[in-house]
């Protein structure tokens, strides 16, 4: 299996409500064949289309909410998986 890396923009694990967050799957060859997934307290293994907006090879959350806190990763059609990225969304202080 080829392997991919999840890149997060901005590069942080802590976000506030209403923040913009973008995830992308990158490997040595291309971004084709990789699906971004997430596991949160409200949904397991949800695909980008269920919680974000697909923009080119990235999955974008325009306005983060508390329920976006969770673990994100890329999964390939062949069964490969990337690293896991965990984010936490909190209210404004």
JSON list of N, CA, C and O in Angstrom, two decimals, residues 47-76:
[
{"chain": "A", "resi": 47, "resn": "UNK", "atom": "N", "xyz": [-17.29, 10.61, 5.94]},
{"chain": "A", "resi": 47, "resn": "UNK", "atom": "CA", "xyz": [-16.53, 11.15, 4.82]},
{"chain": "A", "resi": 47, "resn": "UNK", "atom": "C", "xyz": [-16.67, 12.66, 4.75]},
{"chain": "A", "resi": 47, "resn": "UNK", "atom": "O", "xyz": [-17.60, 13.24, 5.31]},
{"chain": "A", "resi": 48, "resn": "UNK", "atom": "N", "xyz": [-15.77, 13.29, 4.02]},
{"chain": "A", "resi": 48, "resn": "UNK", "atom": "CA", "xyz": [-15.73, 14.76, 3.92]},
{"chain": "A", "resi": 48, "resn": "UNK", "atom": "C", "xyz": [-17.08, 15.34, 3.53]},
{"chain": "A", "resi": 48, "resn": "UNK", "atom": "O", "xyz": [-17.50, 16.35, 4.09]},
{"chain": "A", "resi": 49, "resn": "UNK", "atom": "N", "xyz": [-17.77, 14.72, 2.60]},
{"chain": "A", "resi": 49, "resn": "UNK", "atom": "CA", "xyz": [-19.03, 15.27, 2.12]},
{"chain": "A", "resi": 49, "resn": "UNK", "atom": "C", "xyz": [-20.08, 15.37, 3.22]},
{"chain": "A", "resi": 49, "resn": "UNK", "atom": "O", "xyz": [-21.03, 16.15, 3.13]},
{"chain": "A", "resi": 50, "resn": "UNK", "atom": "N", "xyz": [-19.91, 14.60, 4.28]},
{"chain": "A", "resi": 50, "resn": "UNK", "atom": "CA", "xyz": [-20.88, 14.61, 5.38]},
{"chain": "A", "resi": 50, "resn": "UNK", "atom": "C", "xyz": [-20.67, 15.77, 6.35]},
{"chain": "A", "resi": 50, "resn": "UNK", "atom": "O", "xyz": [-21.57, 16.09, 7.13]},
{"chain": "A", "resi": 51, "resn": "UNK", "atom": "N", "xyz": [-19.47, 16.34, 6.36]},
{"chain": "A", "resi": 51, "resn": "UNK", "atom": "CA", "xyz": [-19.19, 17.36, 7.38]},
{"chain": "A", "resi": 51, "resn": "UNK", "atom": "C", "xyz": [-18.41, 18.56, 6.86]},
{"chain": "A", "resi": 51, "resn": "UNK", "atom": "O", "xyz": [-18.26, 19.55, 7.57]},
{"chain": "A", "resi": 52, "resn": "UNK", "atom": "N", "xyz": [-17.93, 18.50, 5.64]},
{"chain": "A", "resi": 52, "resn": "UNK", "atom": "CA", "xyz": [-17.13, 19.61, 5.11]},
{"chain": "A", "resi": 52, "resn": "UNK", "atom": "C", "xyz": [-17.42, 19.84, 3.65]},
{"chain": "A", "resi": 52, "resn": "UNK", "atom": "O", "xyz": [-18.42, 19.35, 3.11]},
{"chain": "A", "resi": 53, "resn": "UNK", "atom": "N", "xyz": [-16.55, 20.58, 3.02]},
{"chain": "A", "resi": 53, "resn": "UNK", "atom": "CA", "xyz": [-16.69, 20.91, 1.60]},
{"chain": "A", "resi": 53, "resn": "UNK", "atom": "C", "xyz": [-15.43, 20.48, 0.87]},
{"chain": "A", "resi": 53, "resn": "UNK", "atom": "O", "xyz": [-14.32, 20.85, 1.26]},
{"chain": "A", "resi": 54, "resn": "UNK", "atom": "N", "xyz": [-15.60, 19.69, -0.19]},
{"chain": "A", "resi": 54, "resn": "UNK", "atom": "CA", "xyz": [-14.45, 19.25, -0.98]},
{"chain": "A", "resi": 54, "resn": "UNK", "atom": "C", "xyz": [-14.01, 20.38, -1.88]},
{"chain": "A", "resi": 54, "resn": "UNK", "atom": "O", "xyz": [-14.80, 20.88, -2.69]},
{"chain": "A", "resi": 55, "resn": "UNK", "atom": "N", "xyz": [-12.76, 20.82, -1.73]},
{"chain": "A", "resi": 55, "resn": "UNK", "atom": "CA", "xyz": [-12.20, 21.87, -2.57]},
{"chain": "A", "resi": 55, "resn": "UNK", "atom": "C", "xyz": [-10.89, 21.35, -3.14]},
{"chain": "A", "resi": 55, "resn": "UNK", "atom": "O", "xyz": [-9.90, 21.21, -2.42]},
{"chain": "A", "resi": 56, "resn": "UNK", "atom": "N", "xyz": [-10.91, 21.02, -4.45]},
{"chain": "A", "resi": 56, "resn": "UNK", "atom": "CA", "xyz": [-9.76, 20.37, -5.09]},
{"chain": "A", "resi": 56, "resn": "UNK", "atom": "C", "xyz": [-9.43, 19.11, -4.31]},
{"chain": "A", "resi": 56, "resn": "UNK", "atom": "O", "xyz": [-10.29, 18.27, -4.07]},
{"chain": "A", "resi": 57, "resn": "UNK", "atom": "N", "xyz": [-8.19, 18.98, -3.82]},
{"chain": "A", "resi": 57, "resn": "UNK", "atom": "CA", "xyz": [-7.81, 17.77, -3.08]},
{"chain": "A", "resi": 57, "resn": "UNK", "atom": "C", "xyz": [-7.90, 18.00, -1.57]},
{"chain": "A", "resi": 57, "resn": "UNK", "atom": "O", "xyz": [-7.41, 17.18, -0.79]},
{"chain": "A", "resi": 58, "resn": "UNK", "atom": "N", "xyz": [-8.52, 19.10, -1.15]},
{"chain": "A", "resi": 58, "resn": "UNK", "atom": "CA", "xyz": [-8.64, 19.40, 0.27]},
{"chain": "A", "resi": 58, "resn": "UNK", "atom": "C", "xyz": [-10.09, 19.26, 0.73]},
{"chain": "A", "resi": 58, "resn": "UNK", "atom": "O", "xyz": [-11.02, 19.32, -0.06]},
{"chain": "A", "resi": 59, "resn": "UNK", "atom": "N", "xyz": [-10.25, 19.07, 2.04]},
{"chain": "A", "resi": 59, "resn": "UNK", "atom": "CA", "xyz": [-11.56, 19.08, 2.65]},
{"chain": "A", "resi": 59, "resn": "UNK", "atom": "C", "xyz": [-11.59, 20.24, 3.65]},
{"chain": "A", "resi": 59, "resn": "UNK", "atom": "O", "xyz": [-10.73, 20.32, 4.52]},
{"chain": "A", "resi": 60, "resn": "UNK", "atom": "N", "xyz": [-12.55, 21.12, 3.48]},
{"chain": "A", "resi": 60, "resn": "UNK", "atom": "CA", "xyz": [-12.55, 22.39, 4.20]},
{"chain": "A", "resi": 60, "resn": "UNK", "atom": "C", "xyz": [-13.74, 22.48, 5.15]},
{"chain": "A", "resi": 60, "resn": "UNK", "atom": "O", "xyz": [-14.86, 22.13, 4.79]},
{"chain": "A", "resi": 61, "resn": "UNK", "atom": "N", "xyz": [-13.46, 22.94, 6.37]},
{"chain": "A", "resi": 61, "resn": "UNK", "atom": "CA", "xyz": [-14.50, 23.34, 7.30]},
{"chain": "A", "resi": 61, "resn": "UNK", "atom": "C", "xyz": [-14.46, 24.86, 7.35]},
{"chain": "A", "resi": 61, "resn": "UNK", "atom": "O", "xyz": [-13.49, 25.45, 7.83]},
{"chain": "A", "resi": 62, "resn": "UNK", "atom": "N", "xyz": [-15.50, 25.50, 6.79]},
{"chain": "A", "resi": 62, "resn": "UNK", "atom": "CA", "xyz": [-15.52, 26.97, 6.73]},
{"chain": "A", "resi": 62, "resn": "UNK", "atom": "C", "xyz": [-15.71, 27.59, 8.10]},
{"chain": "A", "resi": 62, "resn": "UNK", "atom": "O", "xyz": [-15.09, 28.59, 8.44]},
{"chain": "A", "resi": 63, "resn": "UNK", "atom": "N", "xyz": [-16.59, 27.02, 8.90]},
{"chain": "A", "resi": 63, "resn": "UNK", "atom": "CA", "xyz": [-16.93, 27.57, 10.20]},
{"chain": "A", "resi": 63, "resn": "UNK", "atom": "C", "xyz": [-16.95, 26.44, 11.21]},
{"chain": "A", "resi": 63, "resn": "UNK", "atom": "O", "xyz": [-17.94, 25.70, 11.30]},
{"chain": "A", "resi": 64, "resn": "UNK", "atom": "N", "xyz": [-15.87, 26.28, 11.94]},
{"chain": "A", "resi": 64, "resn": "UNK", "atom": "CA", "xyz": [-15.74, 25.15, 12.87]},
{"chain": "A", "resi": 64, "resn": "UNK", "atom": "C", "xyz": [-16.76, 25.26, 14.01]},
{"chain": "A", "resi": 64, "resn": "UNK", "atom": "O", "xyz": [-17.08, 26.37, 14.45]},
{"chain": "A", "resi": 65, "resn": "UNK", "atom": "N", "xyz": [-17.25, 24.13, 14.45]},
{"chain": "A", "resi": 65, "resn": "UNK", "atom": "CA", "xyz": [-18.13, 24.05, 15.62]},
{"chain": "A", "resi": 65, "resn": "UNK", "atom": "C", "xyz": [-17.53, 23.06, 16.60]},
{"chain": "A", "resi": 65, "resn": "UNK", "atom": "O", "xyz": [-16.61, 22.31, 16.27]},
{"chain": "A", "resi": 66, "resn": "UNK", "atom": "N", "xyz": [-18.04, 23.07, 17.82]},
{"chain": "A", "resi": 66, "resn": "UNK", "atom": "CA", "xyz": [-17.48, 22.21, 18.86]},
{"chain": "A", "resi": 66, "resn": "UNK", "atom": "C", "xyz": [-17.49, 20.75, 18.44]},
{"chain": "A", "resi": 66, "resn": "UNK", "atom": "O", "xyz": [-16.57, 19.99, 18.77]},
{"chain": "A", "resi": 67, "resn": "UNK", "atom": "N", "xyz": [-18.51, 20.33, 17.69]},
{"chain": "A", "resi": 67, "resn": "UNK", "atom": "CA", "xyz": [-18.64, 18.94, 17.30]},
{"chain": "A", "resi": 67, "resn": "UNK", "atom": "C", "xyz": [-17.62, 18.50, 16.25]},
{"chain": "A", "resi": 67, "resn": "UNK", "atom": "O", "xyz": [-17.52, 17.32, 15.93]},
{"chain": "A", "resi": 68, "resn": "UNK", "atom": "N", "xyz": [-16.84, 19.46, 15.71]},
{"chain": "A", "resi": 68, "resn": "UNK", "atom": "CA", "xyz": [-15.78, 19.09, 14.77]},
{"chain": "A", "resi": 68, "resn": "UNK", "atom": "C", "xyz": [-14.55, 18.55, 15.48]},
{"chain": "A", "resi": 68, "resn": "UNK", "atom": "O", "xyz": [-13.62, 18.07, 14.82]},
{"chain": "A", "resi": 69, "resn": "UNK", "atom": "N", "xyz": [-14.51, 18.62, 16.80]},
{"chain": "A", "resi": 69, "resn": "UNK", "atom": "CA", "xyz": [-13.40, 18.04, 17.55]},
{"chain": "A", "resi": 69, "resn": "UNK", "atom": "C", "xyz": [-13.35, 16.54, 17.31]},
{"chain": "A", "resi": 69, "resn": "UNK", "atom": "O", "xyz": [-14.38, 15.86, 17.34]},
{"chain": "A", "resi": 70, "resn": "UNK", "atom": "N", "xyz": [-12.17, 16.02, 17.05]},
{"chain": "A", "resi": 70, "resn": "UNK", "atom": "CA", "xyz": [-12.04, 14.58, 16.83]},
{"chain": "A", "resi": 70, "resn": "UNK", "atom": "C", "xyz": [-10.76, 14.23, 16.11]},
{"chain": "A", "resi": 70, "resn": "UNK", "atom": "O", "xyz": [-9.82, 15.03, 16.04]},
{"chain": "A", "resi": 71, "resn": "UNK", "atom": "N", "xyz": [-10.75, 13.03, 15.54]},
{"chain": "A", "resi": 71, "resn": "UNK", "atom": "CA", "xyz": [-9.57, 12.48, 14.87]},
{"chain": "A", "resi": 71, "resn": "UNK", "atom": "C", "xyz": [-9.86, 12.42, 13.37]},
{"chain": "A", "resi": 71, "resn": "UNK", "atom": "O", "xyz": [-10.93, 11.99, 12.95]},
{"chain": "A", "resi": 72, "resn": "UNK", "atom": "N", "xyz": [-8.88, 12.84, 12.58]},
{"chain": "A", "resi": 72, "resn": "UNK", "atom": "CA", "xyz": [-9.00, 12.89, 11.12]},
{"chain": "A", "resi": 72, "resn": "UNK", "atom": "C", "xyz": [-7.88, 12.09, 10.48]},
{"chain": "A", "resi": 72, "resn": "UNK", "atom": "O", "xyz": [-6.75, 12.13, 10.97]},
{"chain": "A", "resi": 73, "resn": "UNK", "atom": "N", "xyz": [-8.19, 11.40, 9.39]},
{"chain": "A", "resi": 73, "resn": "UNK", "atom": "CA", "xyz": [-7.17, 10.64, 8.68]},
{"chain": "A", "resi": 73, "resn": "UNK", "atom": "C", "xyz": [-7.58, 10.41, 7.24]},
{"chain": "A", "resi": 73, "resn": "UNK", "atom": "O", "xyz": [-8.72, 10.66, 6.87]},
{"chain": "A", "resi": 74, "resn": "UNK", "atom": "N", "xyz": [-6.65, 9.93, 6.43]},
{"chain": "A", "resi": 74, "resn": "UNK", "atom": "CA", "xyz": [-6.92, 9.60, 5.04]},
{"chain": "A", "resi": 74, "resn": "UNK", "atom": "C", "xyz": [-6.94, 8.08, 4.88]},
{"chain": "A", "resi": 74, "resn": "UNK", "atom": "O", "xyz": [-6.15, 7.37, 5.50]},
{"chain": "A", "resi": 75, "resn": "UNK", "atom": "N", "xyz": [-7.84, 7.63, 4.03]},
{"chain": "A", "resi": 75, "resn": "UNK", "atom": "CA", "xyz": [-7.99, 6.20, 3.78]},
{"chain": "A", "resi": 75, "resn": "UNK", "atom": "C", "xyz": [-8.01, 6.00, 2.27]},
{"chain": "A", "resi": 75, "resn": "UNK", "atom": "O", "xyz": [-8.67, 6.74, 1.55]},
{"chain": "A", "resi": 76, "resn": "UNK", "atom": "N", "xyz": [-7.30, 4.99, 1.79]},
{"chain": "A", "resi": 76, "resn": "UNK", "atom": "CA", "xyz": [-7.27, 4.74, 0.35]},
{"chain": "A", "resi": 76, "resn": "UNK", "atom": "C", "xyz": [-8.26, 3.66, -0.03]},
{"chain": "A", "resi": 76, "resn": "UNK", "atom": "O", "xyz": [-8.70, 2.86, 0.81]}
]
